[in-house]
């Protein structure tokens, strides 16, 4: 490839609406251009990256035994009504009517469609298992699309779906996909972790997310360096303290705390550690009404875990809190004369002589103890986010926390969609059975953004060689003026292409500094400079994208050097 025949559209500055580094660099490097909120055109340079990611995903899915198909982006809404997911999915589901006033959606995912295909085509246990996948554009009408391709409305996704005659066989394929995803992200050249996760709105049982590790990641991941344990913070279990509750040494007293409504402010005002505070979170449950959630002052509520304990809930409004406790928020607590449903985090039940709200504006209680000043909590559960230093649930060390960007997710759907859509097969005894299902997604376009979030510096993108738009760039000094330079550069390009190395020759009439800046911004892993001075010495200049300094190599050894570098 020659730069003069390609399309290079770099920018000096990123658009004002670009918020995170990947968005800024993708715009500046000319990988994408904005069409509308959350909708982007993939420019030629960016499309090369996208296609390389797609190729690796496709190769590994085929290797794993999955079969590729392509389903329509437009889906009849009646399928979503049949599965029961239509009303629940929310405004992210883009709906429209055709000219006959029939309801359709633009697919954000394809569980309903693939289940419809299989229920029509697969009738016997002899036709199972089956695993179908596609790489296709999806659309989710995000309320506030942001971060470029990281949270866009239109995106490219690999979604796969497996169908089985037994749960045991589903578990086998789940393990197969876990290994396949591990190979995919390893080949992509990314630092990643597979973590246990919540199934969310997709439903089902077992679930693992694959995260590209990056400080800018939206997700917090709990992991143990002494073992293989890793889980999304939404799911990571905070074990119950092993130390028994200390004996009460204080008498409960009401103390004035004027204007102090936050645990941190109350603790500082009273001169007590934040760990001696108990905060009460008021909620309204879909079934059961008003209730209080108790957490230690330095802990945060985990809404995902809490919902599994108390069911659907929302945070109580100020007027609902006043009606239930006779006090405005900021001073509420569990020592109440009336009967209030109380759910305590495990850590709270081991506390003694603690501080909590007095249910009176401007006052808190000190020296509070369970069993004496208020009943023992009837319902105790893990309600909090883990913090660094908590013991690992597998008992093999302490937890630490890092940030990650979710780029893949695998689920054991079980029979959720198969039951709703009557996807059945005839077993060996001739009886009708419901199929077991698995679901496996990879955010193909999101991977590009995640790779940039992980690999960048002040000069631009640092792509892994496997997904860089070009592996090698040849930058000739005075290509149009020097026949020797031109001949050497053309010859090197031909040799690289013949060796299967994806190379580009920058034959543009640009200043060397401008060319260097463009290719560093775009993130090409290897650069070879061809100049008259070096040629007279029989050498070419080589510099890796992350190298501090360039080095001179014998011209005859450059090809073998690059081969070794790319293979290594």
PDB file of C-alpha atoms in Angstrom, residues 10-137:
ATOM      1  CA  UNK A  10      -5.311  13.185  10.688  1.00  0.00           C
ATOM      2  CA  UNK A  11      -6.243  16.252  12.759  1.00  0.00           C
ATOM      3  CA  UNK A  12      -4.099  18.551  14.893  1.00  0.00           C
ATOM      4  CA  UNK A  13      -6.793  18.840  17.560  1.00  0.00           C
ATOM      5  CA  UNK A  14      -9.650  16.626  18.671  1.00  0.00           C
ATOM      6  CA  UNK A  15     -13.241  17.943  18.430  1.00  0.00           C
ATOM      7  CA  UNK A  16     -14.520  19.639  21.568  1.00  0.00           C
ATOM      8  CA  UNK A  17     -17.094  16.892  22.227  1.00  0.00           C
ATOM      9  CA  UNK A  18     -14.438  14.148  22.460  1.00  0.00           C
ATOM     10  CA  UNK A  19     -14.298  13.264  26.159  1.00  0.00           C
ATOM     11  CA  UNK A  20     -11.946  10.320  26.676  1.00  0.00           C
ATOM     12  CA  UNK A  21      -8.557   9.509  25.194  1.00  0.00           C
ATOM     13  CA  UNK A  22      -9.761   6.826  22.774  1.00  0.00           C
ATOM     14  CA  UNK A  23     -12.442   9.131  21.365  1.00  0.00           C
ATOM     15  CA  UNK A  24      -9.946  11.983  20.976  1.00  0.00           C
ATOM     16  CA  UNK A  25      -7.279   9.830  19.358  1.00  0.00           C
ATOM     17  CA  UNK A  26      -9.667   8.001  17.025  1.00  0.00           C
ATOM     18  CA  UNK A  27     -10.915  11.345  15.747  1.00  0.00           C
ATOM     19  CA  UNK A  28      -7.432  12.856  15.467  1.00  0.00           C
ATOM     20  CA  UNK A  29      -5.995   9.759  13.772  1.00  0.00           C
ATOM     21  CA  UNK A  30      -8.801   9.774  11.219  1.00  0.00           C
ATOM     22  CA  UNK A  31     -10.201   6.380  12.272  1.00  0.00           C
ATOM     23  CA  UNK A  32     -13.791   7.610  12.673  1.00  0.00           C
ATOM     24  CA  UNK A  33     -15.948  10.609  11.895  1.00  0.00           C
ATOM     25  CA  UNK A  34     -19.160  11.590  13.689  1.00  0.00           C
ATOM     26  CA  UNK A  35     -22.418  11.485  11.727  1.00  0.00           C
ATOM     27  CA  UNK A  36     -24.847  11.923  14.639  1.00  0.00           C
ATOM     28  CA  UNK A  37     -24.848  11.385  18.393  1.00  0.00           C
ATOM     29  CA  UNK A  38     -23.368   7.933  19.009  1.00  0.00           C
ATOM     30  CA  UNK A  39     -23.217   7.143  15.260  1.00  0.00           C
ATOM     31  CA  UNK A  40     -19.885   7.142  13.424  1.00  0.00           C
ATOM     32  CA  UNK A  41     -18.483   6.516   9.965  1.00  0.00           C
ATOM     33  CA  UNK A  42     -15.510   4.175  10.054  1.00  0.00           C
ATOM     34  CA  UNK A  43     -12.925   5.835   7.839  1.00  0.00           C
ATOM     35  CA  UNK A  44     -10.515   3.720   5.746  1.00  0.00           C
ATOM     36  CA  UNK A  45      -7.786   3.708   8.420  1.00  0.00           C
ATOM     37  CA  UNK A  46     -10.211   2.770  11.178  1.00  0.00           C
ATOM     38  CA  UNK A  47     -11.952   0.165   9.063  1.00  0.00           C
ATOM     39  CA  UNK A  48      -8.651  -1.676   8.615  1.00  0.00           C
ATOM     40  CA  UNK A  49      -8.399  -1.985  12.407  1.00  0.00           C
ATOM     41  CA  UNK A  50     -12.022  -3.070  12.718  1.00  0.00           C
ATOM     42  CA  UNK A  51     -11.632  -5.741  10.040  1.00  0.00           C
ATOM     43  CA  UNK A  52      -8.508  -7.151  11.699  1.00  0.00           C
ATOM     44  CA  UNK A  53     -10.347  -7.504  15.001  1.00  0.00           C
ATOM     45  CA  UNK A  54     -13.266  -9.090  13.160  1.00  0.00           C
ATOM     46  CA  UNK A  55     -10.966 -11.559  11.354  1.00  0.00           C
ATOM     47  CA  UNK A  56      -9.410 -12.839  14.578  1.00  0.00           C
ATOM     48  CA  UNK A  57     -12.827 -13.224  16.196  1.00  0.00           C
ATOM     49  CA  UNK A  58     -14.154 -15.087  13.154  1.00  0.00           C
ATOM     50  CA  UNK A  59     -11.149 -17.424  12.929  1.00  0.00           C
ATOM     51  CA  UNK A  60     -11.373 -18.429  16.585  1.00  0.00           C
ATOM     52  CA  UNK A  61     -15.155 -18.868  16.533  1.00  0.00           C
ATOM     53  CA  UNK A  62     -14.866 -21.117  13.487  1.00  0.00           C
ATOM     54  CA  UNK A  63     -12.044 -23.016  15.160  1.00  0.00           C
ATOM     55  CA  UNK A  64     -14.297 -23.553  18.190  1.00  0.00           C
ATOM     56  CA  UNK A  65     -16.961 -25.186  16.027  1.00  0.00           C
ATOM     57  CA  UNK A  66     -19.465 -22.339  15.783  1.00  0.00           C
ATOM     58  CA  UNK A  67     -21.308 -21.768  12.497  1.00  0.00           C
ATOM     59  CA  UNK A  68     -21.634 -18.277  11.054  1.00  0.00           C
ATOM     60  CA  UNK A  69     -24.929 -16.878   9.761  1.00  0.00           C
ATOM     61  CA  UNK A  70     -26.360 -13.391   9.341  1.00  0.00           C
ATOM     62  CA  UNK A  71     -29.663 -12.338  10.834  1.00  0.00           C
ATOM     63  CA  UNK A  72     -31.717  -9.249   9.929  1.00  0.00           C
ATOM     64  CA  UNK A  73     -31.073  -6.023  11.792  1.00  0.00           C
ATOM     65  CA  UNK A  74     -34.824  -5.300  11.585  1.00  0.00           C
ATOM     66  CA  UNK A  75     -36.957  -7.557  13.792  1.00  0.00           C
ATOM     67  CA  UNK A  76     -40.755  -7.854  14.226  1.00  0.00           C
ATOM     68  CA  UNK A  77     -41.736  -6.538  17.644  1.00  0.00           C
ATOM     69  CA  UNK A  78     -44.123  -9.443  18.085  1.00  0.00           C
ATOM     70  CA  UNK A  79     -41.099 -11.681  18.748  1.00  0.00           C
ATOM     71  CA  UNK A  80     -40.116  -9.415  21.641  1.00  0.00           C
ATOM     72  CA  UNK A  81     -43.683  -9.540  22.933  1.00  0.00           C
ATOM     73  CA  UNK A  82     -43.615 -13.328  22.722  1.00  0.00           C
ATOM     74  CA  UNK A  83     -40.422 -13.518  24.765  1.00  0.00           C
ATOM     75  CA  UNK A  84     -41.829 -11.038  27.290  1.00  0.00           C
ATOM     76  CA  UNK A  85     -38.808  -8.762  26.910  1.00  0.00           C
ATOM     77  CA  UNK A  86     -40.374  -6.018  24.797  1.00  0.00           C
ATOM     78  CA  UNK A  87     -42.030  -3.980  27.555  1.00  0.00           C
ATOM     79  CA  UNK A  88     -39.057  -4.489  29.897  1.00  0.00           C
ATOM     80  CA  UNK A  89     -36.175  -3.545  27.614  1.00  0.00           C
ATOM     81  CA  UNK A  90     -36.953   0.145  27.829  1.00  0.00           C
ATOM     82  CA  UNK A  91     -36.327   3.134  25.550  1.00  0.00           C
ATOM     83  CA  UNK A  92     -32.990   1.746  24.298  1.00  0.00           C
ATOM     84  CA  UNK A  93     -35.074  -0.480  22.023  1.00  0.00           C
ATOM     85  CA  UNK A  94     -35.641   1.571  18.881  1.00  0.00           C
ATOM     86  CA  UNK A  95     -39.160   0.855  17.612  1.00  0.00           C
ATOM     87  CA  UNK A  96     -40.854   1.952  14.408  1.00  0.00           C
ATOM     88  CA  UNK A  97     -43.794   1.068  12.164  1.00  0.00           C
ATOM     89  CA  UNK A  98     -43.573   0.033   8.532  1.00  0.00           C
ATOM     90  CA  UNK A  99     -45.973   1.309   5.855  1.00  0.00           C
ATOM     91  CA  UNK A 100     -48.540  -1.297   6.938  1.00  0.00           C
ATOM     92  CA  UNK A 101     -48.403   0.018  10.530  1.00  0.00           C
ATOM     93  CA  UNK A 102     -46.743  -3.165  11.781  1.00  0.00           C
ATOM     94  CA  UNK A 103     -44.355  -2.791  14.711  1.00  0.00           C
ATOM     95  CA  UNK A 104     -40.649  -3.477  14.209  1.00  0.00           C
ATOM     96  CA  UNK A 105     -37.422  -2.855  16.130  1.00  0.00           C
ATOM     97  CA  UNK A 106     -33.786  -2.318  15.191  1.00  0.00           C
ATOM     98  CA  UNK A 107     -32.054  -5.214  16.904  1.00  0.00           C
ATOM     99  CA  UNK A 108     -29.902  -4.445  19.958  1.00  0.00           C
ATOM    100  CA  UNK A 109     -29.357  -8.195  20.296  1.00  0.00           C
ATOM    101  CA  UNK A 110     -30.752 -11.340  18.656  1.00  0.00           C
ATOM    102  CA  UNK A 111     -31.867 -13.898  21.260  1.00  0.00           C
ATOM    103  CA  UNK A 112     -35.444 -13.838  19.968  1.00  0.00           C
ATOM    104  CA  UNK A 113     -34.510 -14.098  16.293  1.00  0.00           C
ATOM    105  CA  UNK A 114     -32.061 -16.985  16.660  1.00  0.00           C
ATOM    106  CA  UNK A 115     -34.481 -18.866  18.912  1.00  0.00           C
ATOM    107  CA  UNK A 116     -37.147 -18.454  16.249  1.00  0.00           C
ATOM    108  CA  UNK A 117     -34.744 -19.834  13.631  1.00  0.00           C
ATOM    109  CA  UNK A 118     -33.848 -22.861  15.715  1.00  0.00           C
ATOM    110  CA  UNK A 119     -37.400 -23.704  16.780  1.00  0.00           C
ATOM    111  CA  UNK A 120     -38.323 -23.871  13.101  1.00  0.00           C
ATOM    112  CA  UNK A 121     -35.268 -25.794  11.909  1.00  0.00           C
ATOM    113  CA  UNK A 122     -34.180 -28.090  14.764  1.00  0.00           C
ATOM    114  CA  UNK A 123     -36.609 -30.792  15.877  1.00  0.00           C
ATOM    115  CA  UNK A 124     -34.585 -33.737  17.195  1.00  0.00           C
ATOM    116  CA  UNK A 125     -31.857 -34.378  19.754  1.00  0.00           C
ATOM    117  CA  UNK A 126     -29.863 -35.755  16.818  1.00  0.00           C
ATOM    118  CA  UNK A 127     -29.531 -32.182  15.484  1.00  0.00           C
ATOM    119  CA  UNK A 128     -28.092 -30.883  18.784  1.00  0.00           C
ATOM    120  CA  UNK A 129     -25.887 -29.234  19.903  1.00  0.00           C
ATOM    121  CA  UNK A 130     -25.762 -26.246  17.574  1.00  0.00           C
ATOM    122  CA  UNK A 131     -23.870 -22.986  17.936  1.00  0.00           C
ATOM    123  CA  UNK A 132     -24.623 -20.136  15.547  1.00  0.00           C
ATOM    124  CA  UNK A 133     -22.917 -16.738  15.512  1.00  0.00           C
ATOM    125  CA  UNK A 134     -22.879 -13.555  13.495  1.00  0.00           C
ATOM    126  CA  UNK A 135     -20.823 -10.365  13.261  1.00  0.00           C
ATOM    127  CA  UNK A 136     -23.377  -7.662  12.713  1.00  0.00           C
ATOM    128  CA  UNK A 137     -24.317  -4.039  13.363  1.00  0.00           C
TER     129      UNK A 137
END
